């Protein structure tokens, strides 16, 4: 499967969102196939997670342009969501 997927995923850019362990594992897997992460958003990431994720991204030539966002989505960060886009 990985050999077949490599030709379709190599050089593609992607963004990830999810729990810390999910996005770190998936980013590692996709970078092994040659895909390039651009944004990695973590719904409950900590500073420790951010540091570990930056290290993982720095180890691959595909991860050097990636930005990580470890802050939770709670309505206080205008860069993630606006009041109009949130639902109760």
Tab-separated table of N, CA and C in Angstrom:
chain	number	residue	atom	x	y	z
A	1	UNK	N	0.817	-1.193	0.000
A	1	UNK	CA	0.000	0.000	0.000
A	1	UNK	C	0.865	1.263	0.000
A	2	UNK	N	1.920	1.278	0.830
A	2	UNK	CA	2.740	2.480	0.912
A	2	UNK	C	3.438	2.764	-0.408
A	3	UNK	N	3.859	1.731	-1.106
A	3	UNK	CA	4.528	1.935	-2.385
A	3	UNK	C	3.570	2.557	-3.386
A	4	UNK	N	2.346	2.097	-3.414
A	4	UNK	CA	1.346	2.662	-4.319
A	4	UNK	C	0.955	4.079	-3.912
A	5	UNK	N	0.832	4.329	-2.617
A	5	UNK	CA	0.413	5.648	-2.128
A	5	UNK	C	1.488	6.703	-2.346
A	6	UNK	N	2.741	6.305	-2.303
A	6	UNK	CA	3.837	7.255	-2.431
A	6	UNK	C	3.722	8.089	-3.703
A	7	UNK	N	3.359	7.468	-4.798
A	7	UNK	CA	3.277	8.212	-6.053
A	7	UNK	C	2.148	9.240	-6.043
A	8	UNK	N	1.114	8.996	-5.266
A	8	UNK	CA	-0.013	9.932	-5.195
A	8	UNK	C	0.194	11.018	-4.148
A	9	UNK	N	0.957	10.746	-3.105
A	9	UNK	CA	1.096	11.682	-1.995
A	9	UNK	C	2.382	12.503	-2.023
A	10	UNK	N	3.403	12.055	-2.704
A	10	UNK	CA	4.680	12.767	-2.715
A	10	UNK	C	4.510	14.180	-3.262
A	11	UNK	N	4.953	15.159	-2.493
A	11	UNK	CA	4.889	16.553	-2.898
A	11	UNK	C	3.566	17.242	-2.617
A	12	UNK	N	2.564	16.517	-2.146
A	12	UNK	CA	1.266	17.125	-1.819
A	12	UNK	C	1.380	17.844	-0.483
A	13	UNK	N	0.682	18.960	-0.359
A	13	UNK	CA	0.661	19.727	0.885
A	13	UNK	C	-0.620	19.403	1.637
A	14	UNK	N	-0.520	19.387	2.967
A	14	UNK	CA	-1.688	19.047	3.766
A	14	UNK	C	-1.682	19.786	5.093
A	15	UNK	N	-2.856	19.840	5.713
A	15	UNK	CA	-3.031	20.378	7.058
A	15	UNK	C	-3.681	19.292	7.898
A	16	UNK	N	-3.337	19.249	9.168
A	16	UNK	CA	-3.893	18.255	10.083
A	16	UNK	C	-4.524	18.944	11.278
A	17	UNK	N	-5.559	18.308	11.821
A	17	UNK	CA	-6.200	18.785	13.038
A	17	UNK	C	-6.601	17.570	13.871
A	18	UNK	N	-6.379	17.637	15.173
A	18	UNK	CA	-6.802	16.548	16.040
A	18	UNK	C	-6.058	16.525	17.354
A	19	UNK	N	-6.123	15.370	18.002
A	19	UNK	CA	-5.441	15.167	19.277
A	19	UNK	C	-3.931	15.080	19.059
A	20	UNK	N	-3.147	15.359	20.110
A	20	UNK	CA	-1.690	15.396	19.961
A	20	UNK	C	-1.069	14.126	19.388
A	21	UNK	N	-1.446	12.980	19.909
A	21	UNK	CA	-0.834	11.742	19.426
A	21	UNK	C	-1.260	11.407	18.002
A	22	UNK	N	-2.495	11.736	17.655
A	22	UNK	CA	-2.991	11.468	16.303
A	22	UNK	C	-2.252	12.296	15.257
A	23	UNK	N	-2.170	13.614	15.478
A	23	UNK	CA	-1.549	14.467	14.462
A	23	UNK	C	-0.044	14.230	14.354
A	24	UNK	N	0.613	13.897	15.464
A	24	UNK	CA	2.048	13.637	15.394
A	24	UNK	C	2.320	12.357	14.606
A	25	UNK	N	1.571	11.320	14.892
A	25	UNK	CA	1.761	10.055	14.182
A	25	UNK	C	1.425	10.160	12.711
A	26	UNK	N	0.327	10.824	12.400
A	26	UNK	CA	-0.076	10.966	11.005
A	26	UNK	C	0.884	11.859	10.227
A	27	UNK	N	1.388	12.905	10.872
A	27	UNK	CA	2.371	13.767	10.209
A	27	UNK	C	3.643	12.987	9.892
A	28	UNK	N	4.118	12.167	10.837
A	28	UNK	CA	5.309	11.338	10.595
A	28	UNK	C	5.074	10.402	9.412
A	29	UNK	N	3.926	9.735	9.407
A	29	UNK	CA	3.609	8.785	8.344
A	29	UNK	C	3.547	9.474	6.982
A	30	UNK	N	2.850	10.598	6.905
A	30	UNK	CA	2.713	11.293	5.624
A	30	UNK	C	4.038	11.867	5.140
A	31	UNK	N	4.883	12.340	6.066
A	31	UNK	CA	6.202	12.835	5.649
A	31	UNK	C	7.079	11.710	5.125
A	32	UNK	N	6.918	10.502	5.660
A	32	UNK	CA	7.667	9.357	5.133
A	32	UNK	C	7.274	9.057	3.691
A	33	UNK	N	6.041	9.404	3.326
A	33	UNK	CA	5.570	9.202	1.955
A	33	UNK	C	5.886	10.399	1.058
A	34	UNK	N	6.507	11.441	1.625
A	34	UNK	CA	6.898	12.595	0.833
A	34	UNK	C	5.892	13.724	0.812
A	35	UNK	N	4.841	13.632	1.606
A	35	UNK	CA	3.863	14.721	1.685
A	35	UNK	C	4.403	15.821	2.603
A	36	UNK	N	3.956	17.055	2.376
A	36	UNK	CA	4.480	18.208	3.102
A	36	UNK	C	3.415	18.828	3.994
A	37	UNK	N	3.576	18.750	5.317
A	37	UNK	CA	2.615	19.410	6.204
A	37	UNK	C	2.821	20.924	6.160
A	38	UNK	N	1.732	21.651	6.106
A	38	UNK	CA	1.799	23.114	6.115
A	38	UNK	C	1.309	23.657	7.455
A	39	UNK	N	0.185	23.127	7.933
A	39	UNK	CA	-0.385	23.537	9.223
A	39	UNK	C	-0.753	22.293	10.015
A	40	UNK	N	-0.375	22.281	11.300
A	40	UNK	CA	-0.762	21.210	12.206
A	40	UNK	C	-1.424	21.865	13.409
A	41	UNK	N	-2.732	21.668	13.531
A	41	UNK	CA	-3.507	22.238	14.621
A	41	UNK	C	-3.849	21.143	15.611
A	42	UNK	N	-3.619	21.424	16.881
A	42	UNK	CA	-3.877	20.431	17.917
A	42	UNK	C	-4.908	20.997	18.882
A	43	UNK	N	-6.002	20.281	19.080
A	43	UNK	CA	-7.088	20.812	19.887
A	43	UNK	C	-6.761	20.902	21.374
A	44	UNK	N	-5.790	20.176	21.866
A	44	UNK	CA	-5.405	20.297	23.277
A	44	UNK	C	-3.901	20.102	23.468
A	45	UNK	N	-3.133	20.653	22.558
A	45	UNK	CA	-1.684	20.523	22.628
A	45	UNK	C	-1.076	21.453	23.666
A	46	UNK	N	0.015	21.017	24.232
A	46	UNK	CA	0.727	21.808	25.238
A	46	UNK	C	2.027	22.347	24.635
A	47	UNK	N	2.754	23.116	25.438
A	47	UNK	CA	4.062	23.606	24.992
A	47	UNK	C	5.020	22.444	24.781
A	48	UNK	N	4.893	21.424	25.616
A	48	UNK	CA	5.737	20.232	25.487
A	48	UNK	C	5.440	19.520	24.158
A	49	UNK	N	4.163	19.400	23.812
A	49	UNK	CA	3.782	18.785	22.541
A	49	UNK	C	4.322	19.613	21.374
A	50	UNK	N	4.198	20.923	21.470
A	50	UNK	CA	4.662	21.801	20.397
A	50	UNK	C	6.160	21.629	20.168
A	51	UNK	N	6.920	21.539	21.250
A	51	UNK	CA	8.368	21.352	21.137
A	51	UNK	C	8.689	20.012	20.485
A	52	UNK	N	7.976	18.948	20.901
A	52	UNK	CA	8.197	17.625	20.319
A	52	UNK	C	7.799	17.593	18.853
A	53	UNK	N	6.703	18.258	18.508
A	53	UNK	CA	6.236	18.292	17.119
A	53	UNK	C	7.228	19.059	16.242
A	54	UNK	N	7.759	20.160	16.746
A	54	UNK	CA	8.754	20.927	16.002
A	54	UNK	C	9.999	20.086	15.735
A	55	UNK	N	10.384	19.266	16.709
A	55	UNK	CA	11.547	18.392	16.537
A	55	UNK	C	11.290	17.360	15.438
A	56	UNK	N	10.094	16.770	15.442
A	56	UNK	CA	9.724	15.794	14.414
A	56	UNK	C	9.738	16.442	13.034
A	57	UNK	N	9.193	17.632	12.936
A	57	UNK	CA	9.139	18.331	11.647
A	57	UNK	C	10.535	18.722	11.163
A	58	UNK	N	11.408	19.098	12.082
A	58	UNK	CA	12.761	19.518	11.710
A	58	UNK	C	13.617	18.353	11.218
A	59	UNK	N	13.254	17.140	11.604
A	59	UNK	CA	14.026	15.966	11.195
A	59	UNK	C	13.793	15.568	9.744
A	60	UNK	N	12.753	16.111	9.133
A	60	UNK	CA	12.424	15.761	7.755
A	60	UNK	C	12.519	16.998	6.866
A	61	UNK	N	13.035	16.849	5.669
A	61	UNK	CA	13.061	18.005	4.766
A	61	UNK	C	11.662	18.447	4.352
A	62	UNK	N	10.679	17.576	4.510
A	62	UNK	CA	9.308	17.916	4.141
A	62	UNK	C	8.595	18.735	5.213
A	63	UNK	N	9.122	18.772	6.431
A	63	UNK	CA	8.447	19.463	7.519
A	63	UNK	C	8.991	20.827	7.866
A	64	UNK	N	9.973	21.316	7.125
A	64	UNK	CA	10.632	22.573	7.512
A	64	UNK	C	9.735	23.802	7.384
A	65	UNK	N	8.741	23.789	6.522
A	65	UNK	CA	7.869	24.952	6.328
A	65	UNK	C	6.561	24.861	7.094
A	66	UNK	N	6.444	23.897	7.982
A	66	UNK	CA	5.199	23.672	8.706
A	66	UNK	C	5.079	24.600	9.917
A	67	UNK	N	3.845	25.041	10.183
A	67	UNK	CA	3.549	25.820	11.380
A	67	UNK	C	2.648	24.985	12.272
A	68	UNK	N	2.943	25.009	13.569
A	68	UNK	CA	2.117	24.273	14.515
A	68	UNK	C	1.305	25.241	15.361
A	69	UNK	N	0.120	24.799	15.738
A	69	UNK	CA	-0.801	25.598	16.542
A	69	UNK	C	-1.281	24.734	17.708
A	70	UNK	N	-0.613	24.821	18.869
A	70	UNK	CA	-0.973	23.949	19.980
A	70	UNK	C	-2.107	24.472	20.854
A	71	UNK	N	-2.529	25.685	20.682
A	71	UNK	CA	-3.547	26.278	21.563
A	71	UNK	C	-4.905	25.622	21.352
A	72	UNK	N	-5.677	25.490	22.416
A	72	UNK	CA	-7.014	24.908	22.276
A	72	UNK	C	-7.967	25.865	21.572
A	73	UNK	N	-8.931	25.290	20.882
A	73	UNK	CA	-9.983	26.102	20.268
A	73	UNK	C	-11.044	26.340	21.326
A	74	UNK	N	-11.059	27.547	21.852
A	74	UNK	CA	-12.004	27.842	22.930
A	74	UNK	C	-12.751	29.144	22.681
A	75	UNK	N	-12.583	29.737	21.531
A	75	UNK	CA	-13.263	30.987	21.238
A	75	UNK	C	-12.459	32.217	21.610
A	76	UNK	N	-11.290	32.050	22.235
A	76	UNK	CA	-10.499	33.208	22.639
A	76	UNK	C	-9.429	33.572	21.620
A	77	UNK	N	-9.210	32.707	20.652
A	77	UNK	CA	-8.175	32.960	19.657
A	77	UNK	C	-8.825	33.373	18.337
A	78	UNK	N	-8.696	34.618	17.981
A	78	UNK	CA	-9.328	35.126	16.768
A	78	UNK	C	-8.738	34.521	15.507
A	79	UNK	N	-7.500	34.014	15.585
A	79	UNK	CA	-6.880	33.422	14.400
A	79	UNK	C	-7.514	32.076	14.044
A	80	UNK	N	-8.134	31.414	15.004
A	80	UNK	CA	-8.711	30.094	14.745
A	80	UNK	C	-10.181	30.169	14.394
A	81	UNK	N	-10.915	31.004	15.082
A	81	UNK	CA	-12.351	31.055	14.825
A	81	UNK	C	-12.895	32.443	15.145
A	82	UNK	N	-13.958	32.800	14.510
A	82	UNK	CA	-14.595	34.071	14.779
A	82	UNK	C	-15.946	33.794	15.427
A	83	UNK	N	-16.526	34.764	16.121
A	83	UNK	CA	-17.826	34.538	16.779
A	83	UNK	C	-18.906	34.125	15.792
A	84	UNK	N	-18.832	34.595	14.556
A	84	UNK	CA	-19.842	34.238	13.565
A	84	UNK	C	-19.741	32.786	13.124
A	85	UNK	N	-18.547	32.196	13.188
A	85	UNK	CA	-18.368	30.834	12.718
A	85	UNK	C	-18.655	29.789	13.791
A	86	UNK	N	-18.758	30.210	15.044
A	86	UNK	CA	-19.038	29.269	16.129
A	86	UNK	C	-20.530	29.034	16.278
A	87	UNK	N	-20.894	27.818	16.656
A	87	UNK	CA	-22.289	27.508	16.940
A	87	UNK	C	-22.405	27.082	18.391
A	88	UNK	N	-23.525	27.307	18.979
A	88	UNK	CA	-23.737	26.954	20.396
A	88	UNK	C	-24.186	25.528	20.532
